[in-house]
Amino acid sequence: MTRSSTIIATILIAALLATGKADAAGDDYFKQGIVPFLEANCLACHDDETQKGKVSLDTIGGDFSKGDTVALWERVLEQLEIGTMPPEKKRQPSAAEREEVVRWIKEGLTLAGKGFEIESRMLLPEFGNRVSHELLFDGSISTPPFTPARLWRMSPHIYGGKRYQQIVRGGIEAQPLSYKSKSSGLRDYADQEIMDESGFLALQLALSDIIANQIHDRELAPMTYGPDKGKPIHLAGKESFKVISEAEGQPPREALERVIREEFERACGRPISATEFQKYFAFMERNLAEGGNEAGLKTTLLGIYLSSEAVYRLELGRGADDEHGRRLLSPQEIAFALSYALTDSPPSANLIIQKAYEEGKLSNTTEVEKVVRAMMAAGAPPIRKHFPASAFHRMIQEGEHGFAYYPRIVRFFEEFFLYPRAEGTFKDSPGPGMGGRALIGAPQGHIAAIVNEDKQVFEELLTSPRFNNSRTQLLKMVDERHARKRKSQPKEKADAWRADMIKKSNKLTDDTFRAGMLHDLSWLITHSTNDANDPVHRGIWVRTHLLAGNVPALPIGVDAKIPEDHDKTLRQRFEVTKVNECWKCHKHFEPLGMPFESFTDRGWVRTGMYYSKKQKRFETMLTPDKIKSGLEKDELVEFPFDTSGKITGTGEAGIDGPVKDAHDLVHRLAKSTRVRQSIIRHSFRYWMGRNEMLSDSKTLIAAEKAYLDSGGKFSELLVSLLTSDSFLYRK
Amino acid sequence: MMTTRRNFTKGMTLGASGAVLMPLLRQMEAHAAGRSDGFPRRFVFVIKSSGITPGAIRPEGLDIGDDDHLLDLKLTDHQLPPTLRSLDPFKEEMMILEGLSGANFGGNHSSYYGALSCHHSPEKPAAATLDCLLGQLNPAPFRNYGFAPNGHSIGNNYGPIVQDTAVFPKISAYGQNSPMPYQASAEKAYRQLFGSALDLKTGGKKEFALQTNLLDFLSEDTKRLAQQISPEEREKLDHYLNAFESVRARNNELVTMQEKIRKNAPELTSQYSSTVFTDRVSTFFDLTSAALITGLTNVISIRADWLSAKYATFGFKNTSVHDIGHNKVTDNGLKSAEARDVIRQFQIEEIAKLAAKLKAVPEGDGTMLDNTMIIYLSDTGEAHHSHRKEWPFIVVGGRGHTLKTAGRYLRYPKYGSPGHKTIGNWYNTILQANNGPAKDHFGQLDNQLKDLDLRGPLAEIAV
C-alpha cells in the first residue's frame, strides 16, 4: 500500500471503529424502543422545559460518538441500574423494560470504548446488587445456569489449611496472602483474586521462613509469662525434612521419594501422578547435587509449594460440552469444590468426600446431592474462639456439634454481618475500655445454634430473643448443660459447676428488647464510629445486605461530616442531611439506620436521652435510679428520644413504611420476601465465588423454593446451591 | 507492561487513585531509565509510632509566636534541642520541617498506610506509598526494603517484642491492596540482602545459585498449565510468570555485584540474633548503611518501633510505647515526656550514626550523604492520639537532591491559616524533584482546607 492509501485506510478503520453512531437499523430501534421509554418514564421531569436536577433528556439522541451524549447516558445508566430513577413515587417501568434500556445503553457505551469498564465492574462484589432483582426471581429467564471456567487463587484460609506451618508461636503469623478485593465482607471472588508479583514475593518469603523453621530442631527464647515462664522451648524439626537436611552425603532415596509425595499432596491436595513424580524427582536430584542437602531440599520444597496448582484451584470442567455448551466439573474438581465449599481443607482431609471420589460416586448431580447431605448430617465440632469471655459467653461459644460449625459456614455469617470487626474497635465514648475481643464468641455461638436448629433460619437470625443478655435464658442453658454433664461426670463435679454458674449469674441483666443479630453488641459496635452510632453505615448495610439495594456513590468534593455539637443528640446533628442535595441519597439509607438509636454506640439498650450538664455530654451508662435523681437535681436534661425510621424499596404491603424503633425494624424486615431473597443472593455469591448473572435465575429460584418448602432450613438452601447447575457446570 | 484486562483484575480502574496509577508507574519507570546525573537518589524512611512532639524537636528556645506565618530559619544560627544533639555535625545538611497537616488520614492509633500514601487507609492500602513510589523511580536490585521489629502496629502486649519472620506493619504498599512486607529478622535480612555473594551455612551463595533452578522449574510448570486454559484465565498466570521474571532480573543483577557485596557486607555479630529490642533496631540501621553503600537498594523503610514495644534497655521493660502515650509513668519513674525524650534520642542517635557512615563514603564532589535523604516521621502525626493538624519531619542528608532542605528550620503556618500546607504537598515536592510526574497534588485533599490553595509542590523547598 502506498503511504497515502495507508493513511486513508487507517482513518476509515478508525472511523468505523469509533463510530458508535447508530446506523439506520439502530436509529429505528432508538426511535421505537428507547424514545417511548423516555416519554413514559423520564420526560415529565427531564424535558427541556422542566429540567429537574438540571438534566434534560429531550434531545439526548442515540449518537454514542458524541462525548456529551456518552456522558449523559452514563449518568442515566447509573440511575437506572441502582434504581434511584424514576423516583419511588412515580410510575415505574417493568423490570424487563428497565433491563432492556440498560442493555441498550451498555451496548452504546461499549461502542464508545467504555465496554471493558462497565463489564468488568459488574464482577466486583460491591456491584452484585446491580443485577435486576425482579428478573432474577420472576421466572421469566430460562437460561441454563453455569459459572465461567476459571482458576481460583487459594484464599488465605485455604493457604492456612494446607498446614505448611507446624506451630504458630505467640505474636502474629505473617499471612502472606491478601485479598485484592476492595470490598470487606464477601470478597473471595475467583475473578478478582490473582497471584501477582507482590503476592509471589510475600508467599516465597513466608514459605522460606516456614521451611527454615522445620529443617532442623531449634530452640526458641523462653516465654516471658505464664506457667512455663523462663523455660527454654525446644521445637523439633520435621522428621521427613531432617533426614535429608542432616544426612551425611547422599540422603536415602526413600526419604527423597517420601518427601516429594507427602509435600506434593500437602500443597496440591491430591496424590502426585507418575509423570509429575519423575519431574519433581529430577528437580530434587539436581538441587541436591548443586546446592547440598539443606539448600537442595529447601529449593525443591519451594518448587512444590509455589507451583501453579498449589496456588490456584482449577475449575475448568472436563468432558464433552452439553447441548448448551456447558461442561460438568470433573469428579476431582467436584471433590475440591465441595471440600472448599464447607472447609478450608482439600478432599483428602474429608472422609465423606474422599470416599465418594475414590468409589467413583461424584460424577452427576444425584451423587453430589448424596455427598452434600451426608456432609450436613455429619456436621463439624464447635469452633472455640480463644478470646477472654465470661463463663456464659464461653458456653455460647462452644455450642453443639453440627453443620453450622463448618468453617466456611461460620465464615459466611462473619463476612455477611461483619461482626468480628468489633474486636478491633477502640471507643472514645464514655465507658470502660473496650473488651472488644470478648464480644465475638457469643454471637458466633448464637448464629451457629440458630443454623444448627435449622428452622426459619433467616427469621431467627433477624429476630431471635436469644441475643438478649437474659439471666433467665442463660440459667436455662446452664440447666441443659448440667443435665448433659450428669451423664458423663461425677454428680459432685456437675453440681459444683452448676452452683458456680448460678453464683456468677447474679450480675446479669435481663434484657428483653434485643431481637436478632442486628441487636447484638458486636454488630452494633462494628457498624459504629469511635464515639457515636453510625446510622449512615448501618443503613447502607441494611439496604445492601437485606434489601438487595444499591446506594449512590458519595459525590466527589462533598465533605460528609455532621456538626460536632456535643450538646445535641445524634439525630439532631443529622438534621443537616435533610437538605435536598444530601437527602436525595441519604433517604435511601438513613431511615434504615436511625432506628438503631434504640442503642448506645456500645450496644447497650437505651431508655432515653440524658444530657449531663456537669460532664457536658450525653450519658449512656445510667441506672434508672441515677436518671431519676439526676433529673430531680436538674443535673440531667432529658432530650427527645427518637428511634423512628422507615423501610422503603420492598414494594411489599405491611413491610414498607415507618418503623417505631430497632425492634420494630427487624421484625418487619424478617417478614419480607425481598429480605429473604437478598440473603439468598449473598449466599449465592459466597458459595459461587462471584456475582450472580441473570442466567443464574433458575438456581436462585430453586434455592428460595428449597428454603421455603423446608420451613426455612439453611441446610436445604445449601444443598440446593451446591447441587445447582451454577455450581457444577462450567462454560 | 501494557494496560490490559489483567491490570484491571488488580482492581485498579475504579477509584481515582487506581485509575491514575498505572500510567503513573509506567511514566516513572521510563523517567528512571533516563536519569542523567549518574548518582542514585536514595531515601531512608524512619517511621516511629506514637507521634513526634513538635516542641521537642524545635531549636532551643525558639518561640513560634502566633504560628500564623511561615518561619524560615538557618539552623546554624540556632542550637539543636537536647534529644537532637547527636545531629550537630549535620546541621548544615538537615532540615526540621513543621506545620504540615495530614488531618484527613485518620485511623486507630495510627494512620497506617495513610501516613505515606495520603489516603485514608487504616486497614487496606488504598494507593502506593511514597517509599514504594520512590523505589520505582530509583531502581536497584531490591526496589524497596523494609525493616520492622514486629508486624503489629498496636498489637498485643503478650507476644514477642521482636519477631523473626517477614511481617506486615501496614505502613507501606506497592499499590492498592498490595501491602509491602517488612523483614523482622536481622539475620534473615542479612541473608536476603548479602547472601548471594557469601559463603554462609544457610542462605548463602550455593542456595542463591539454586534460585535459577527454581525459577526455571516454576516457569515451565506455569506455562504448561497456561496451555490448558482459556485466554482470559491465562492472564492470571501471566502475572505469575512476570513475578518469576522480575526475580530472575534481580538475581542477575546481584550476580554482577558479587565483589561489591562481599566487600561491603556487614559483620554478622551476635547482635543480629539478639532479641533485645534496641539491638534489633540498631542492626536494622547497620544493615541499612551496608545495603545502601553496596547499592542493593535505594529506598529503605525502617519501622523504628511499634506501640507495644517496651524499651527494656532504658529501664522501662514493663511500660510500652502505648502506655507512655497514655501518660503512664515508667518502671523507673520517668514521666511520659521524659520517656519520649529517651526514645527519641535513641532513634536520632541511630540516624546520626547512619548519616556519619554515609558521609564517610565519597561520592562525586561530595559524599553519599549528599545523595541520601533520611526522613524521620511518625505514622500518627504529632502526638499519641493526634489530631494530625501538624505532622513533624526531620530530614538529614540529601543535599544533592535538588530540594532546598539543607540547614533549615521551616515551619508552615498553622492549620487553616493562609499559607498552610499539607504532607501531601511535601510528598508531591519530593516526587517531583525525583522525576516523578508533575501532578497537582499527591493523594487525597483535606476537605476542611478547601479554601486554601494546596496545588503543586512546596515553593519554599522545591527548586
mmCIF file of C-alpha atoms in Angstrom, chain B residues 40-260:
data_model
loop_
_atom_site.group_PDB
_atom_site.id
_atom_site.type_symbol
_atom_site.label_atom_id
_atom_site.label_comp_id
_atom_site.label_asym_id
_atom_site.label_seq_id
_atom_site.Cartn_x
_atom_site.Cartn_y
_atom_site.Cartn_z
ATOM 1 C CA PRO B 40 21.112 7.290 42.567
ATOM 2 C CA ARG B 41 18.665 9.206 44.689
ATOM 3 C CA ARG B 42 18.472 7.329 47.954
ATOM 4 C CA PHE B 43 15.945 7.535 50.738
ATOM 5 C CA VAL B 44 15.685 6.105 54.211
ATOM 6 C CA PHE B 45 12.317 6.452 55.898
ATOM 7 C CA VAL B 46 12.420 6.039 59.652
ATOM 8 C CA ILE B 47 8.871 5.671 60.890
ATOM 9 C CA LYS B 48 8.193 5.713 64.620
ATOM 10 C CA SER B 49 4.902 5.186 66.339
ATOM 11 C CA SER B 50 3.090 7.356 68.873
ATOM 12 C CA GLY B 51 3.824 10.708 67.249
ATOM 13 C CA ILE B 52 6.718 13.174 67.305
ATOM 14 C CA THR B 53 6.318 16.003 69.810
ATOM 15 C CA PRO B 54 6.777 19.233 67.798
ATOM 16 C CA GLY B 55 8.085 21.294 70.699
ATOM 17 C CA ALA B 56 10.786 18.751 71.430
ATOM 18 C CA ILE B 57 12.413 18.896 68.003
ATOM 19 C CA ARG B 58 12.409 22.657 67.686
ATOM 20 C CA PRO B 59 15.665 24.680 68.006
ATOM 21 C CA GLU B 60 16.402 25.605 71.616
ATOM 22 C CA GLY B 61 14.419 28.496 72.973
ATOM 23 C CA LEU B 62 12.509 29.109 69.781
ATOM 24 C CA ASP B 63 9.176 30.840 70.244
ATOM 25 C CA ILE B 64 6.819 30.140 67.372
ATOM 26 C CA GLY B 65 4.578 33.071 68.315
ATOM 27 C CA ASP B 66 1.116 33.196 66.784
ATOM 28 C CA ASP B 67 2.011 30.429 64.401
ATOM 29 C CA ASP B 68 0.148 32.162 61.600
ATOM 30 C CA HIS B 69 3.054 32.933 59.341
ATOM 31 C CA LEU B 70 5.922 30.971 57.805
ATOM 32 C CA LEU B 71 9.030 30.572 59.955
ATOM 33 C CA ASP B 72 12.203 30.048 57.952
ATOM 34 C CA LEU B 73 15.438 29.991 59.933
ATOM 35 C CA LYS B 74 19.009 28.898 59.431
ATOM 36 C CA LEU B 75 19.809 26.026 61.719
ATOM 37 C CA THR B 76 23.394 27.134 62.123
ATOM 38 C CA ASP B 77 22.078 30.251 63.871
ATOM 39 C CA HIS B 78 20.433 28.078 66.498
ATOM 40 C CA GLN B 79 21.108 25.355 68.997
ATOM 41 C CA LEU B 80 19.539 21.959 68.408
ATOM 42 C CA PRO B 81 17.313 20.726 71.258
ATOM 43 C CA PRO B 82 18.810 18.133 73.659
ATOM 44 C CA THR B 83 17.473 14.972 72.051
ATOM 45 C CA LEU B 84 18.754 16.050 68.630
ATOM 46 C CA ARG B 85 22.277 16.918 69.711
ATOM 47 C CA SER B 86 23.812 13.907 68.046
ATOM 48 C CA LEU B 87 22.884 15.592 64.767
ATOM 49 C CA ASP B 88 25.118 18.604 65.488
ATOM 50 C CA PRO B 89 27.709 17.531 62.892
ATOM 51 C CA PHE B 90 24.958 17.558 60.292
ATOM 52 C CA LYS B 91 23.337 20.916 60.969
ATOM 53 C CA GLU B 92 24.142 22.173 57.529
ATOM 54 C CA GLU B 93 22.745 19.087 55.909
ATOM 55 C CA MET B 94 19.480 18.725 57.725
ATOM 56 C CA MET B 95 16.060 20.260 57.943
ATOM 57 C CA ILE B 96 13.472 20.389 60.687
ATOM 58 C CA LEU B 97 10.099 20.670 58.982
ATOM 59 C CA GLU B 98 6.983 21.501 60.982
ATOM 60 C CA GLY B 99 3.472 22.735 60.499
ATOM 61 C CA LEU B 100 2.272 20.473 57.679
ATOM 62 C CA SER B 101 -1.015 18.718 58.311
ATOM 63 C CA GLY B 102 -2.443 15.316 57.369
ATOM 64 C CA ALA B 103 -5.733 15.674 59.208
ATOM 65 C CA ASN B 104 -7.785 13.582 56.826
ATOM 66 C CA PHE B 105 -5.748 10.376 57.219
ATOM 67 C CA GLY B 106 -7.147 9.001 60.386
ATOM 68 C CA GLY B 107 -7.018 5.632 61.997
ATOM 69 C CA ASN B 108 -6.958 3.836 65.290
ATOM 70 C CA HIS B 109 -3.697 4.934 66.964
ATOM 71 C CA SER B 110 -2.048 5.227 63.570
ATOM 72 C CA SER B 111 -2.740 6.441 60.086
ATOM 73 C CA TYR B 112 -1.254 3.173 58.885
ATOM 74 C CA TYR B 113 -0.878 3.301 55.108
ATOM 75 C CA GLY B 114 -2.232 6.845 55.152
ATOM 76 C CA ALA B 115 0.961 8.274 56.644
ATOM 77 C CA LEU B 116 2.916 7.670 53.447
ATOM 78 C CA SER B 117 0.163 7.415 50.855
ATOM 79 C CA CYS B 118 -2.045 10.363 51.820
ATOM 80 C CA HIS B 119 -5.151 8.235 51.511
ATOM 81 C CA HIS B 120 -7.475 7.375 54.339
ATOM 82 C CA SER B 121 -6.483 3.725 54.595
ATOM 83 C CA PRO B 122 -6.277 2.359 58.113
ATOM 84 C CA GLU B 123 -6.980 -1.199 57.024
ATOM 85 C CA LYS B 124 -6.085 -1.966 53.469
ATOM 86 C CA PRO B 125 -3.764 0.073 51.293
ATOM 87 C CA ALA B 126 -5.713 2.355 49.008
ATOM 88 C CA ALA B 127 -2.734 3.537 46.987
ATOM 89 C CA ALA B 128 1.021 3.214 46.673
ATOM 90 C CA THR B 129 3.042 4.803 49.479
ATOM 91 C CA LEU B 130 5.769 7.371 48.909
ATOM 92 C CA ASP B 131 8.619 4.965 49.679
ATOM 93 C CA CYS B 132 7.372 2.425 47.148
ATOM 94 C CA LEU B 133 6.898 5.093 44.501
ATOM 95 C CA LEU B 134 10.431 6.352 45.079
ATOM 96 C CA GLY B 135 11.699 2.788 44.883
ATOM 97 C CA GLN B 136 10.120 2.506 41.459
ATOM 98 C CA LEU B 137 11.788 5.741 40.392
ATOM 99 C CA ASN B 138 15.220 4.689 41.608
ATOM 100 C CA PRO B 139 15.525 1.085 40.566
ATOM 101 C CA ALA B 140 18.066 -1.217 42.133
ATOM 102 C CA PRO B 141 18.125 -4.997 42.634
ATOM 103 C CA PHE B 142 15.777 -4.589 45.584
ATOM 104 C CA ARG B 143 13.290 -1.974 44.636
ATOM 105 C CA ASN B 144 12.411 -1.348 48.267
ATOM 106 C CA TYR B 145 13.448 -2.940 51.514
ATOM 107 C CA GLY B 146 11.707 -2.712 54.828
ATOM 108 C CA PHE B 147 12.832 -3.481 58.372
ATOM 109 C CA ALA B 148 10.325 -3.754 61.200
ATOM 110 C CA PRO B 149 10.860 -5.362 64.593
ATOM 111 C CA ASN B 150 7.279 -6.541 64.691
ATOM 112 C CA GLY B 151 4.303 -6.840 62.419
ATOM 113 C CA HIS B 152 1.800 -5.204 64.676
ATOM 114 C CA SER B 153 1.076 -1.546 64.758
ATOM 115 C CA ILE B 154 -0.752 -1.735 68.046
ATOM 116 C CA GLY B 155 -0.501 -5.411 68.605
ATOM 117 C CA ASN B 156 -0.882 -7.293 71.800
ATOM 118 C CA ASN B 157 1.153 -6.848 74.917
ATOM 119 C CA TYR B 158 1.995 -10.501 75.234
ATOM 120 C CA GLY B 159 3.683 -11.566 72.086
ATOM 121 C CA PRO B 160 7.388 -11.391 71.346
ATOM 122 C CA ILE B 161 8.950 -7.944 71.307
ATOM 123 C CA VAL B 162 10.840 -8.780 68.172
ATOM 124 C CA GLN B 163 9.740 -11.302 65.575
ATOM 125 C CA ASP B 164 11.793 -13.405 63.233
ATOM 126 C CA THR B 165 9.813 -13.548 60.025
ATOM 127 C CA ALA B 166 8.561 -11.294 57.274
ATOM 128 C CA VAL B 167 5.828 -9.064 58.691
ATOM 129 C CA PHE B 168 3.242 -6.557 57.552
ATOM 130 C CA PRO B 169 3.247 -3.491 59.784
ATOM 131 C CA LYS B 170 0.696 -1.796 57.471
ATOM 132 C CA ILE B 171 2.923 1.158 56.688
ATOM 133 C CA SER B 172 3.991 0.673 53.077
ATOM 134 C CA ALA B 173 2.258 -0.574 49.952
ATOM 135 C CA TYR B 174 3.159 -1.052 46.330
ATOM 136 C CA GLY B 175 -0.332 -0.038 45.307
ATOM 137 C CA GLN B 176 -3.966 -0.580 46.086
ATOM 138 C CA ASN B 177 -4.371 -3.814 48.056
ATOM 139 C CA SER B 178 -0.658 -4.623 47.624
ATOM 140 C CA PRO B 179 0.941 -4.344 51.043
ATOM 141 C CA MET B 180 4.735 -4.362 51.248
ATOM 142 C CA PRO B 181 6.231 -6.902 53.646
ATOM 143 C CA TYR B 182 8.976 -5.838 56.056
ATOM 144 C CA GLN B 183 11.609 -8.179 57.457
ATOM 145 C CA ALA B 184 11.683 -8.514 61.226
ATOM 146 C CA SER B 185 14.636 -10.865 61.451
ATOM 147 C CA ALA B 186 18.028 -9.195 61.196
ATOM 148 C CA GLU B 187 19.656 -12.492 60.255
ATOM 149 C CA LYS B 188 17.205 -13.226 57.512
ATOM 150 C CA ALA B 189 17.548 -9.719 56.144
ATOM 151 C CA TYR B 190 21.285 -10.183 56.159
ATOM 152 C CA ARG B 191 20.988 -13.363 54.152
ATOM 153 C CA GLN B 192 18.451 -11.992 51.756
ATOM 154 C CA LEU B 193 20.491 -8.882 51.022
ATOM 155 C CA PHE B 194 24.042 -10.185 51.134
ATOM 156 C CA GLY B 195 23.727 -13.950 50.989
ATOM 157 C CA SER B 196 24.031 -14.202 47.241
ATOM 158 C CA ALA B 197 27.764 -13.466 47.423
ATOM 159 C CA LEU B 198 28.748 -15.038 50.729
ATOM 160 C CA ASP B 199 29.610 -18.500 51.886
ATOM 161 C CA LEU B 200 27.085 -18.984 54.635
ATOM 162 C CA LYS B 201 25.810 -22.059 56.372
ATOM 163 C CA THR B 202 22.342 -21.226 55.146
ATOM 164 C CA GLY B 203 21.030 -18.673 52.691
ATOM 165 C CA GLY B 204 24.418 -18.159 51.078
ATOM 166 C CA LYS B 205 25.910 -18.381 47.604
ATOM 167 C CA LYS B 206 25.115 -22.023 46.980
ATOM 168 C CA GLU B 207 21.481 -21.615 47.889
ATOM 169 C CA PHE B 208 21.267 -18.464 45.816
ATOM 170 C CA ALA B 209 22.516 -20.296 42.767
ATOM 171 C CA LEU B 210 19.650 -22.737 43.124
ATOM 172 C CA GLN B 211 17.143 -19.969 42.648
ATOM 173 C CA THR B 212 17.631 -20.120 38.931
ATOM 174 C CA ASN B 213 16.631 -23.775 39.024
ATOM 175 C CA LEU B 214 13.551 -22.831 40.980
ATOM 176 C CA LEU B 215 12.514 -20.051 38.646
ATOM 177 C CA ASP B 216 13.035 -22.217 35.583
ATOM 178 C CA PHE B 217 11.017 -25.001 37.125
ATOM 179 C CA LEU B 218 8.151 -22.752 38.136
ATOM 180 C CA SER B 219 8.090 -21.005 34.766
ATOM 181 C CA GLU B 220 7.829 -24.273 32.933
ATOM 182 C CA ASP B 221 5.153 -25.589 35.267
ATOM 183 C CA THR B 222 3.075 -22.428 34.903
ATOM 184 C CA LYS B 223 3.429 -22.325 31.140
ATOM 185 C CA ARG B 224 2.243 -25.898 30.910
ATOM 186 C CA LEU B 225 -0.903 -25.078 32.826
ATOM 187 C CA ALA B 226 -1.443 -21.957 30.749
ATOM 188 C CA GLN B 227 -1.805 -24.071 27.638
ATOM 189 C CA GLN B 228 -4.803 -25.858 29.086
ATOM 190 C CA ILE B 229 -6.904 -22.832 29.855
ATOM 191 C CA SER B 230 -8.776 -20.035 28.161
ATOM 192 C CA PRO B 231 -7.089 -16.755 27.142
ATOM 193 C CA GLU B 232 -8.888 -14.753 29.849
ATOM 194 C CA GLU B 233 -7.761 -17.052 32.609
ATOM 195 C CA ARG B 234 -4.308 -17.257 31.089
ATOM 196 C CA GLU B 235 -3.800 -13.613 32.045
ATOM 197 C CA LYS B 236 -3.849 -14.605 35.686
ATOM 198 C CA LEU B 237 -0.899 -16.890 35.034
ATOM 199 C CA ASP B 238 0.865 -14.130 33.128
ATOM 200 C CA HIS B 239 1.035 -12.193 36.383
ATOM 201 C CA TYR B 240 2.666 -15.183 37.997
ATOM 202 C CA LEU B 241 5.143 -15.592 35.165
ATOM 203 C CA ASN B 242 6.016 -11.899 35.354
ATOM 204 C CA ALA B 243 6.793 -12.365 39.019
ATOM 205 C CA PHE B 244 9.368 -15.048 38.193
ATOM 206 C CA GLU B 245 10.910 -12.853 35.552
ATOM 207 C CA SER B 246 11.337 -9.917 37.866
ATOM 208 C CA VAL B 247 13.036 -12.078 40.495
ATOM 209 C CA ARG B 248 15.250 -13.501 37.784
ATOM 210 C CA ALA B 249 16.190 -10.000 36.681
ATOM 211 C CA ARG B 250 17.072 -9.080 40.230
ATOM 212 C CA ASN B 251 19.180 -12.169 40.703
ATOM 213 C CA ASN B 252 21.085 -11.463 37.516
ATOM 214 C CA GLU B 253 21.903 -8.021 38.833
ATOM 215 C CA LEU B 254 23.064 -9.442 42.146
ATOM 216 C CA VAL B 255 25.407 -11.792 40.341
ATOM 217 C CA THR B 256 27.148 -8.830 38.710
ATOM 218 C CA MET B 257 27.567 -7.238 42.139
ATOM 219 C CA GLN B 258 29.306 -10.137 43.874
ATOM 220 C CA GLU B 259 32.559 -8.272 44.577
ATOM 221 C CA LYS B 260 30.856 -5.204 45.900
#
